[in-house]
Amino acid sequence: MTVSHLHYTAWPDHGVPDNVMSLIAFIRHVRKLHPVSHQQPLLVHCSAGVGRTGTLILLDIIMQQMKTEGTISVLHWLRNLRMQRMKMVQSQQQYEFIHCGLSELVVCGETEVGAANLRIALKNLKKKGPVGFTGFQRQMQIIEEVSSHHPVTFSDAEEEYNRNKNRFPDKLPNDTYRVRLRCGPMPGSDYINASFVNGYKQKGAYIATQCPLENTVADFWRMVNEFQCGCVVMLCQLQEEGEESSCCFWPEEEGESVVHGKLSVKLVSVKTHGDIVTRKLEMVEGAARLNRPHMVHLLQLTSWPLQGLPHPMAILSLIDQLTSTQMRCGNRRTVIMCSDGVSRTGTFLTIHCQLERLKTEGVVDFLQTIKSARLHRPGLVNNTDHYVFCHEVVNMYLDNFDTYANFEFKEVFEFL
């Protein structure tokens, strides 16, 4: 007998998951492997077998009801469950969580697309509906609508002593998911305008951030060092349309070292391939003879304009280079940044995340990926053109499928 064990890893000991749609996606995945028509029972368990277990089972039942009857009877089915096992769905918070999930399910609809259907979906989403909006525009409206209900606070970023560390006053990290540096003696010493964002396979796989200001360069390198980041992806140039998008935060000459506080950063090599500049940097904290160097690869894409989009192949080339670099440096956390840490940053990490999922499951879901990422960093992928571009890059990946030897579908049984 073969048993498939699927493990949902995002449920905390107390409370509910941050993203209800990740649980719904998990249930859908379960039902692909174990359809409702399956004669053998589905085993669901948690610590006590009532709270989290009951929440998942009730959500699954209502999702089936919505699909077959087009109706929702949460209270009826909860009573039915509790007649069979006491205290199923243990708290009001879990009960509200179920309703939030069903509400989002109704608003968002089914947005997961299989690889074989992506080209058709792309074509259909470009068509205008009865009210004059394309499918892409409507989905962006849904993202904005659902994201507006996310509980976010920016109190740390808005502290008087932190305001000059933000390039734009409206592009700030959510307090809950901001990167926290080791505290120093000064107020705000733990602050940097950067946020953890989940990847497809790894929690907090990305750090999304603005490019450094002159007064935050030392903080940036502290972050890279403290969180042992292996790659930094920079999606802008230093100057764009006559304005500074980033200060130069690396040594300019090969072999040159620059000291930032306790960190020494040395430029080991620079290589340019097309519109991608790769800088290999060596970081040492304190005395070089006492501490092991930390190698960092800075990949800069120079062809993404402030207003506009690069060629999709430029993004695929950058991701290909990032993937090979990550494999060499041990798949450590990746920093992704642009001038504001939101627009180009969000678009790139969405594409990267979708390609990871495509290779593994053979499906993509742009809307849910962006909605989930916005919990961590508000405003990611902030216009329809970037949303369309995400689809077009992944579609081009499929068109050039044979070029990428790593494309294969595998089953994964852990959900973040």
Tab-separated table of N, CA and C in Angstrom, residues 197-199 201-206 416:
chain	number	residue	atom	x	y	z
A	197	VAL	N	9.918	37.925	2.417
A	197	VAL	CA	8.819	37.439	1.577
A	197	VAL	C	9.040	35.953	1.343
A	198	ASN	N	7.980	35.173	1.488
A	198	ASN	CA	8.094	33.727	1.306
A	198	ASN	C	8.334	33.360	-0.148
A	199	GLY	N	9.145	32.333	-0.360
A	199	GLY	CA	9.304	31.750	-1.682
A	199	GLY	C	8.354	30.585	-1.851
A	201	LYS	N	9.235	27.358	-2.010
A	201	LYS	CA	9.657	26.218	-1.199
A	201	LYS	C	10.150	26.595	0.188
A	202	GLN	N	10.444	27.858	0.392
A	202	GLN	CA	11.119	28.244	1.635
A	202	GLN	C	10.491	29.492	2.239
A	203	LYS	N	10.228	29.441	3.527
A	203	LYS	CA	9.707	30.597	4.235
A	203	LYS	C	10.788	31.669	4.316
A	204	GLY	N	10.424	32.916	3.995
A	204	GLY	CA	11.388	34.006	4.043
A	204	GLY	C	12.533	33.836	3.073
A	205	ALA	N	12.256	33.234	1.906
A	205	ALA	CA	13.313	32.969	0.923
A	205	ALA	C	13.900	34.248	0.346
A	206	TYR	N	13.075	35.291	0.282
A	206	TYR	CA	13.511	36.558	-0.295
A	206	TYR	C	13.538	37.653	0.766
A	416	LEU	N	4.006	26.099	2.634
A	416	LEU	CA	4.411	27.125	3.590
A	416	LEU	C	3.184	27.876	4.074
